[in-house]
Amino acid sequence: MSLSVKQRAQLRAKGIVVRIEYGNGSVKCSTPEGERYYTAADLKAMAKPGFMDRFTAWIGGAA
């Protein structure tokens, strides 16, 4: 279960850089606080854009 380019970009915007995806579903990431391990499912949930992200994109597209 790998993360898409769009999901990686969303995470990078939040300060999380994916380093290594392991076969067991865990992912090694770099954060401003240091290196952390997440599950791929947790990262996919974190990569979903929030309401304000979609609203800002809508305003940018309308301008």
PDB file of N, CA and C in Angstrom:
ATOM      1  N   MET A   1       0.856  -1.170   0.000  1.00  0.00           N
ATOM      2  CA  MET A   1       0.000   0.000   0.000  1.00  0.00           C
ATOM      3  C   MET A   1       0.901   1.232   0.000  1.00  0.00           C
ATOM      4  N   SER A   2       1.137   1.772  -1.185  1.00  0.00           N
ATOM      5  CA  SER A   2       2.042   2.910  -1.264  1.00  0.00           C
ATOM      6  C   SER A   2       1.257   4.215  -1.383  1.00  0.00           C
ATOM      7  N   LEU A   3       1.911   5.287  -1.017  1.00  0.00           N
ATOM      8  CA  LEU A   3       1.299   6.609  -1.063  1.00  0.00           C
ATOM      9  C   LEU A   3       1.467   7.201  -2.459  1.00  0.00           C
ATOM     10  N   SER A   4       0.458   7.911  -2.915  1.00  0.00           N
ATOM     11  CA  SER A   4       0.522   8.537  -4.233  1.00  0.00           C
ATOM     12  C   SER A   4       1.370   9.810  -4.159  1.00  0.00           C
ATOM     13  N   VAL A   5       1.700  10.333  -5.319  1.00  0.00           N
ATOM     14  CA  VAL A   5       2.479  11.572  -5.391  1.00  0.00           C
ATOM     15  C   VAL A   5       1.690  12.714  -4.751  1.00  0.00           C
ATOM     16  N   LYS A   6       0.381  12.749  -4.994  1.00  0.00           N
ATOM     17  CA  LYS A   6      -0.461  13.802  -4.421  1.00  0.00           C
ATOM     18  C   LYS A   6      -0.487  13.709  -2.895  1.00  0.00           C
ATOM     19  N   GLN A   7      -0.587  12.487  -2.372  1.00  0.00           N
ATOM     20  CA  GLN A   7      -0.593  12.305  -0.921  1.00  0.00           C
ATOM     21  C   GLN A   7       0.743  12.723  -0.321  1.00  0.00           C
ATOM     22  N   ARG A   8       1.830  12.370  -0.986  1.00  0.00           N
ATOM     23  CA  ARG A   8       3.156  12.772  -0.497  1.00  0.00           C
ATOM     24  C   ARG A   8       3.298  14.290  -0.487  1.00  0.00           C
ATOM     25  N   ALA A   9       2.757  14.958  -1.507  1.00  0.00           N
ATOM     26  CA  ALA A   9       2.821  16.421  -1.566  1.00  0.00           C
ATOM     27  C   ALA A   9       2.005  17.045  -0.439  1.00  0.00           C
ATOM     28  N   GLN A  10       0.829  16.479  -0.151  1.00  0.00           N
ATOM     29  CA  GLN A  10       0.009  16.981   0.960  1.00  0.00           C
ATOM     30  C   GLN A  10       0.752  16.836   2.286  1.00  0.00           C
ATOM     31  N   LEU A  11       1.393  15.689   2.477  1.00  0.00           N
ATOM     32  CA  LEU A  11       2.146  15.462   3.713  1.00  0.00           C
ATOM     33  C   LEU A  11       3.345  16.398   3.802  1.00  0.00           C
ATOM     34  N   ARG A  12       4.030  16.606   2.672  1.00  0.00           N
ATOM     35  CA  ARG A  12       5.186  17.496   2.652  1.00  0.00           C
ATOM     36  C   ARG A  12       4.765  18.919   3.023  1.00  0.00           C
ATOM     37  N   ALA A  13       3.585  19.341   2.577  1.00  0.00           N
ATOM     38  CA  ALA A  13       3.075  20.666   2.928  1.00  0.00           C
ATOM     39  C   ALA A  13       2.817  20.783   4.431  1.00  0.00           C
ATOM     40  N   LYS A  14       2.564  19.654   5.078  1.00  0.00           N
ATOM     41  CA  LYS A  14       2.343  19.633   6.528  1.00  0.00           C
ATOM     42  C   LYS A  14       3.633  19.371   7.301  1.00  0.00           C
ATOM     43  N   GLY A  15       4.772  19.305   6.602  1.00  0.00           N
ATOM     44  CA  GLY A  15       6.058  19.129   7.262  1.00  0.00           C
ATOM     45  C   GLY A  15       6.487  17.690   7.456  1.00  0.00           C
ATOM     46  N   ILE A  16       5.816  16.751   6.790  1.00  0.00           N
ATOM     47  CA  ILE A  16       6.148  15.329   6.918  1.00  0.00           C
ATOM     48  C   ILE A  16       6.718  14.846   5.591  1.00  0.00           C
ATOM     49  N   VAL A  17       7.955  14.393   5.609  1.00  0.00           N
ATOM     50  CA  VAL A  17       8.611  13.899   4.400  1.00  0.00           C
ATOM     51  C   VAL A  17       8.769  12.387   4.521  1.00  0.00           C
ATOM     52  N   VAL A  18       8.187  11.659   3.565  1.00  0.00           N
ATOM     53  CA  VAL A  18       8.258  10.196   3.564  1.00  0.00           C
ATOM     54  C   VAL A  18       9.650   9.780   3.118  1.00  0.00           C
ATOM     55  N   ARG A  19      10.300   8.934   3.913  1.00  0.00           N
ATOM     56  CA  ARG A  19      11.644   8.454   3.590  1.00  0.00           C
ATOM     57  C   ARG A  19      11.624   7.026   3.064  1.00  0.00           C
ATOM     58  N   ILE A  20      11.034   6.098   3.821  1.00  0.00           N
ATOM     59  CA  ILE A  20      11.033   4.680   3.440  1.00  0.00           C
ATOM     60  C   ILE A  20       9.656   4.094   3.730  1.00  0.00           C
ATOM     61  N   GLU A  21       9.106   3.373   2.744  1.00  0.00           N
ATOM     62  CA  GLU A  21       7.867   2.624   2.951  1.00  0.00           C
ATOM     63  C   GLU A  21       8.230   1.151   3.067  1.00  0.00           C
ATOM     64  N   TYR A  22       7.889   0.536   4.179  1.00  0.00           N
ATOM     65  CA  TYR A  22       8.186  -0.872   4.414  1.00  0.00           C
ATOM     66  C   TYR A  22       7.018  -1.747   3.965  1.00  0.00           C
ATOM     67  N   GLY A  23       7.300  -2.991   3.675  1.00  0.00           N
ATOM     68  CA  GLY A  23       6.292  -3.929   3.211  1.00  0.00           C
ATOM     69  C   GLY A  23       5.233  -4.271   4.237  1.00  0.00           C
ATOM     70  N   ASN A  24       5.533  -4.078   5.511  1.00  0.00           N
ATOM     71  CA  ASN A  24       4.564  -4.420   6.566  1.00  0.00           C
ATOM     72  C   ASN A  24       3.560  -3.298   6.832  1.00  0.00           C
ATOM     73  N   GLY A  25       3.613  -2.218   6.057  1.00  0.00           N
ATOM     74  CA  GLY A  25       2.662  -1.124   6.215  1.00  0.00           C
ATOM     75  C   GLY A  25       3.159   0.028   7.058  1.00  0.00           C
ATOM     76  N   SER A  26       4.376  -0.069   7.591  1.00  0.00           N
ATOM     77  CA  SER A  26       4.919   1.054   8.348  1.00  0.00           C
ATOM     78  C   SER A  26       5.752   1.935   7.415  1.00  0.00           C
ATOM     79  N   VAL A  27       5.839   3.203   7.776  1.00  0.00           N
ATOM     80  CA  VAL A  27       6.515   4.192   6.939  1.00  0.00           C
ATOM     81  C   VAL A  27       7.419   5.036   7.826  1.00  0.00           C
ATOM     82  N   LYS A  28       8.677   5.195   7.412  1.00  0.00           N
ATOM     83  CA  LYS A  28       9.627   6.046   8.135  1.00  0.00           C
ATOM     84  C   LYS A  28       9.567   7.441   7.517  1.00  0.00           C
ATOM     85  N   CYS A  29       9.362   8.444   8.364  1.00  0.00           N
ATOM     86  CA  CYS A  29       9.206   9.820   7.900  1.00  0.00           C
ATOM     87  C   CYS A  29      10.118  10.762   8.677  1.00  0.00           C
ATOM     88  N   SER A  30      10.443  11.873   8.049  1.00  0.00           N
ATOM     89  CA  SER A  30      11.153  12.955   8.725  1.00  0.00           C
ATOM     90  C   SER A  30      10.149  14.063   9.008  1.00  0.00           C
ATOM     91  N   THR A  31      10.139  14.522  10.244  1.00  0.00           N
ATOM     92  CA  THR A  31       9.268  15.621  10.652  1.00  0.00           C
ATOM     93  C   THR A  31      10.141  16.706  11.264  1.00  0.00           C
ATOM     94  N   PRO A  32       9.593  17.897  11.490  1.00  0.00           N
ATOM     95  CA  PRO A  32      10.387  18.940  12.149  1.00  0.00           C
ATOM     96  C   PRO A  32      10.904  18.511  13.527  1.00  0.00           C
ATOM     97  N   GLU A  33      10.211  17.571  14.180  1.00  0.00           N
ATOM     98  CA  GLU A  33      10.627  17.090  15.500  1.00  0.00           C
ATOM     99  C   GLU A  33      11.655  15.973  15.415  1.00  0.00           C
ATOM    100  N   GLY A  34      11.896  15.428  14.227  1.00  0.00           N
ATOM    101  CA  GLY A  34      12.828  14.319  14.056  1.00  0.00           C
ATOM    102  C   GLY A  34      12.189  13.197  13.256  1.00  0.00           C
ATOM    103  N   GLU A  35      12.839  12.023  13.265  1.00  0.00           N
ATOM    104  CA  GLU A  35      12.313  10.886  12.517  1.00  0.00           C
ATOM    105  C   GLU A  35      11.208  10.200  13.307  1.00  0.00           C
ATOM    106  N   ARG A  36      10.145   9.789  12.585  1.00  0.00           N
ATOM    107  CA  ARG A  36       9.015   9.095  13.210  1.00  0.00           C
ATOM    108  C   ARG A  36       8.562   7.974  12.302  1.00  0.00           C
ATOM    109  N   TYR A  37       7.907   7.004  12.895  1.00  0.00           N
ATOM    110  CA  TYR A  37       7.298   5.903  12.146  1.00  0.00           C
ATOM    111  C   TYR A  37       5.784   6.044  12.229  1.00  0.00           C
ATOM    112  N   TYR A  38       5.134   5.904  11.098  1.00  0.00           N
ATOM    113  CA  TYR A  38       3.679   5.945  11.009  1.00  0.00           C
ATOM    114  C   TYR A  38       3.208   4.696  10.277  1.00  0.00           C
ATOM    115  N   THR A  39       1.925   4.403  10.380  1.00  0.00           N
ATOM    116  CA  THR A  39       1.355   3.374   9.512  1.00  0.00           C
ATOM    117  C   THR A  39       0.916   4.071   8.224  1.00  0.00           C
ATOM    118  N   ALA A  40       0.905   3.326   7.131  1.00  0.00           N
ATOM    119  CA  ALA A  40       0.501   3.896   5.847  1.00  0.00           C
ATOM    120  C   ALA A  40      -0.941   4.395   5.919  1.00  0.00           C
ATOM    121  N   ALA A  41      -1.788   3.682   6.646  1.00  0.00           N
ATOM    122  CA  ALA A  41      -3.191   4.098   6.778  1.00  0.00           C
ATOM    123  C   ALA A  41      -3.300   5.442   7.501  1.00  0.00           C
ATOM    124  N   ASP A  42      -2.491   5.648   8.539  1.00  0.00           N
ATOM    125  CA  ASP A  42      -2.503   6.925   9.255  1.00  0.00           C
ATOM    126  C   ASP A  42      -2.057   8.063   8.347  1.00  0.00           C
ATOM    127  N   LEU A  43      -1.019   7.822   7.557  1.00  0.00           N
ATOM    128  CA  LEU A  43      -0.527   8.864   6.655  1.00  0.00           C
ATOM    129  C   LEU A  43      -1.552   9.194   5.578  1.00  0.00           C
ATOM    130  N   LYS A  44      -2.245   8.180   5.069  1.00  0.00           N
ATOM    131  CA  LYS A  44      -3.284   8.438   4.063  1.00  0.00           C
ATOM    132  C   LYS A  44      -4.390   9.299   4.652  1.00  0.00           C
ATOM    133  N   ALA A  45      -4.748   9.048   5.900  1.00  0.00           N
ATOM    134  CA  ALA A  45      -5.771   9.863   6.561  1.00  0.00           C
ATOM    135  C   ALA A  45      -5.270  11.289   6.775  1.00  0.00           C
ATOM    136  N   MET A  46      -4.005  11.439   7.125  1.00  0.00           N
ATOM    137  CA  MET A  46      -3.428  12.765   7.348  1.00  0.00           C
ATOM    138  C   MET A  46      -3.271  13.535   6.047  1.00  0.00           C
ATOM    139  N   ALA A  47      -3.139  12.836   4.917  1.00  0.00           N
ATOM    140  CA  ALA A  47      -2.908  13.485   3.626  1.00  0.00           C
ATOM    141  C   ALA A  47      -4.188  14.030   3.004  1.00  0.00           C
ATOM    142  N   LYS A  48      -5.344  13.653   3.540  1.00  0.00           N
ATOM    143  CA  LYS A  48      -6.594  14.160   2.976  1.00  0.00           C
ATOM    144  C   LYS A  48      -6.673  15.657   3.228  1.00  0.00           C
ATOM    145  N   PRO A  49      -6.982  16.431   2.184  1.00  0.00           N
ATOM    146  CA  PRO A  49      -7.074  17.880   2.386  1.00  0.00           C
ATOM    147  C   PRO A  49      -8.257  18.239   3.270  1.00  0.00           C
ATOM    148  N   GLY A  50      -8.046  19.183   4.141  1.00  0.00           N
ATOM    149  CA  GLY A  50      -9.113  19.654   5.013  1.00  0.00           C
ATOM    150  C   GLY A  50     -10.001  20.657   4.294  1.00  0.00           C
ATOM    151  N   PHE A  51     -11.024  21.128   4.963  1.00  0.00           N
ATOM    152  CA  PHE A  51     -11.962  22.067   4.357  1.00  0.00           C
ATOM    153  C   PHE A  51     -11.257  23.329   3.885  1.00  0.00           C
ATOM    154  N   MET A  52     -10.403  23.898   4.727  1.00  0.00           N
ATOM    155  CA  MET A  52      -9.746  25.159   4.359  1.00  0.00           C
ATOM    156  C   MET A  52      -8.794  24.963   3.182  1.00  0.00           C
ATOM    157  N   ASP A  53      -8.166  23.795   3.062  1.00  0.00           N
ATOM    158  CA  ASP A  53      -7.308  23.523   1.912  1.00  0.00           C
ATOM    159  C   ASP A  53      -8.128  23.551   0.628  1.00  0.00           C
ATOM    160  N   ARG A  54      -9.295  22.912   0.642  1.00  0.00           N
ATOM    161  CA  ARG A  54     -10.160  22.892  -0.540  1.00  0.00           C
ATOM    162  C   ARG A  54     -10.723  24.280  -0.821  1.00  0.00           C
ATOM    163  N   PHE A  55     -11.094  25.015   0.217  1.00  0.00           N
ATOM    164  CA  PHE A  55     -11.643  26.358   0.057  1.00  0.00           C
ATOM    165  C   PHE A  55     -10.609  27.291  -0.558  1.00  0.00           C
ATOM    166  N   THR A  56      -9.377  27.222  -0.062  1.00  0.00           N
ATOM    167  CA  THR A  56      -8.305  28.058  -0.597  1.00  0.00           C
ATOM    168  C   THR A  56      -8.030  27.712  -2.055  1.00  0.00           C
ATOM    169  N   ALA A  57      -8.038  26.431  -2.398  1.00  0.00           N
ATOM    170  CA  ALA A  57      -7.821  26.019  -3.783  1.00  0.00           C
ATOM    171  C   ALA A  57      -8.954  26.521  -4.672  1.00  0.00           C
ATOM    172  N   TRP A  58     -10.182  26.506  -4.156  1.00  0.00           N
ATOM    173  CA  TRP A  58     -11.324  26.985  -4.931  1.00  0.00           C
ATOM    174  C   TRP A  58     -11.197  28.480  -5.195  1.00  0.00           C
ATOM    175  N   ILE A  59     -10.801  29.247  -4.185  1.00  0.00           N
ATOM    176  CA  ILE A  59     -10.630  30.692  -4.357  1.00  0.00           C
ATOM    177  C   ILE A  59      -9.505  30.965  -5.350  1.00  0.00           C
ATOM    178  N   GLY A  60      -8.411  30.219  -5.231  1.00  0.00           N
ATOM    179  CA  GLY A  60      -7.288  30.404  -6.154  1.00  0.00           C
ATOM    180  C   GLY A  60      -7.666  30.075  -7.582  1.00  0.00           C
ATOM    181  N   GLY A  61      -8.538  29.085  -7.769  1.00  0.00           N
ATOM    182  CA  GLY A  61      -8.965  28.707  -9.110  1.00  0.00           C
ATOM    183  C   GLY A  61      -9.943  29.703  -9.701  1.00  0.00           C
ATOM    184  N   ALA A  62     -10.666  30.429  -8.842  1.00  0.00           N
ATOM    185  CA  ALA A  62     -11.666  31.382  -9.322  1.00  0.00           C
ATOM    186  C   ALA A  62     -11.059  32.745  -9.626  1.00  0.00           C
ATOM    187  N   ALA A  63      -9.889  33.006  -9.098  1.00  0.00           N
ATOM    188  CA  ALA A  63      -9.288  34.337  -9.269  1.00  0.00           C
ATOM    189  C   ALA A  63      -8.605  34.498 -10.599  1.00  0.00           C
TER     190      ALA A  63
END
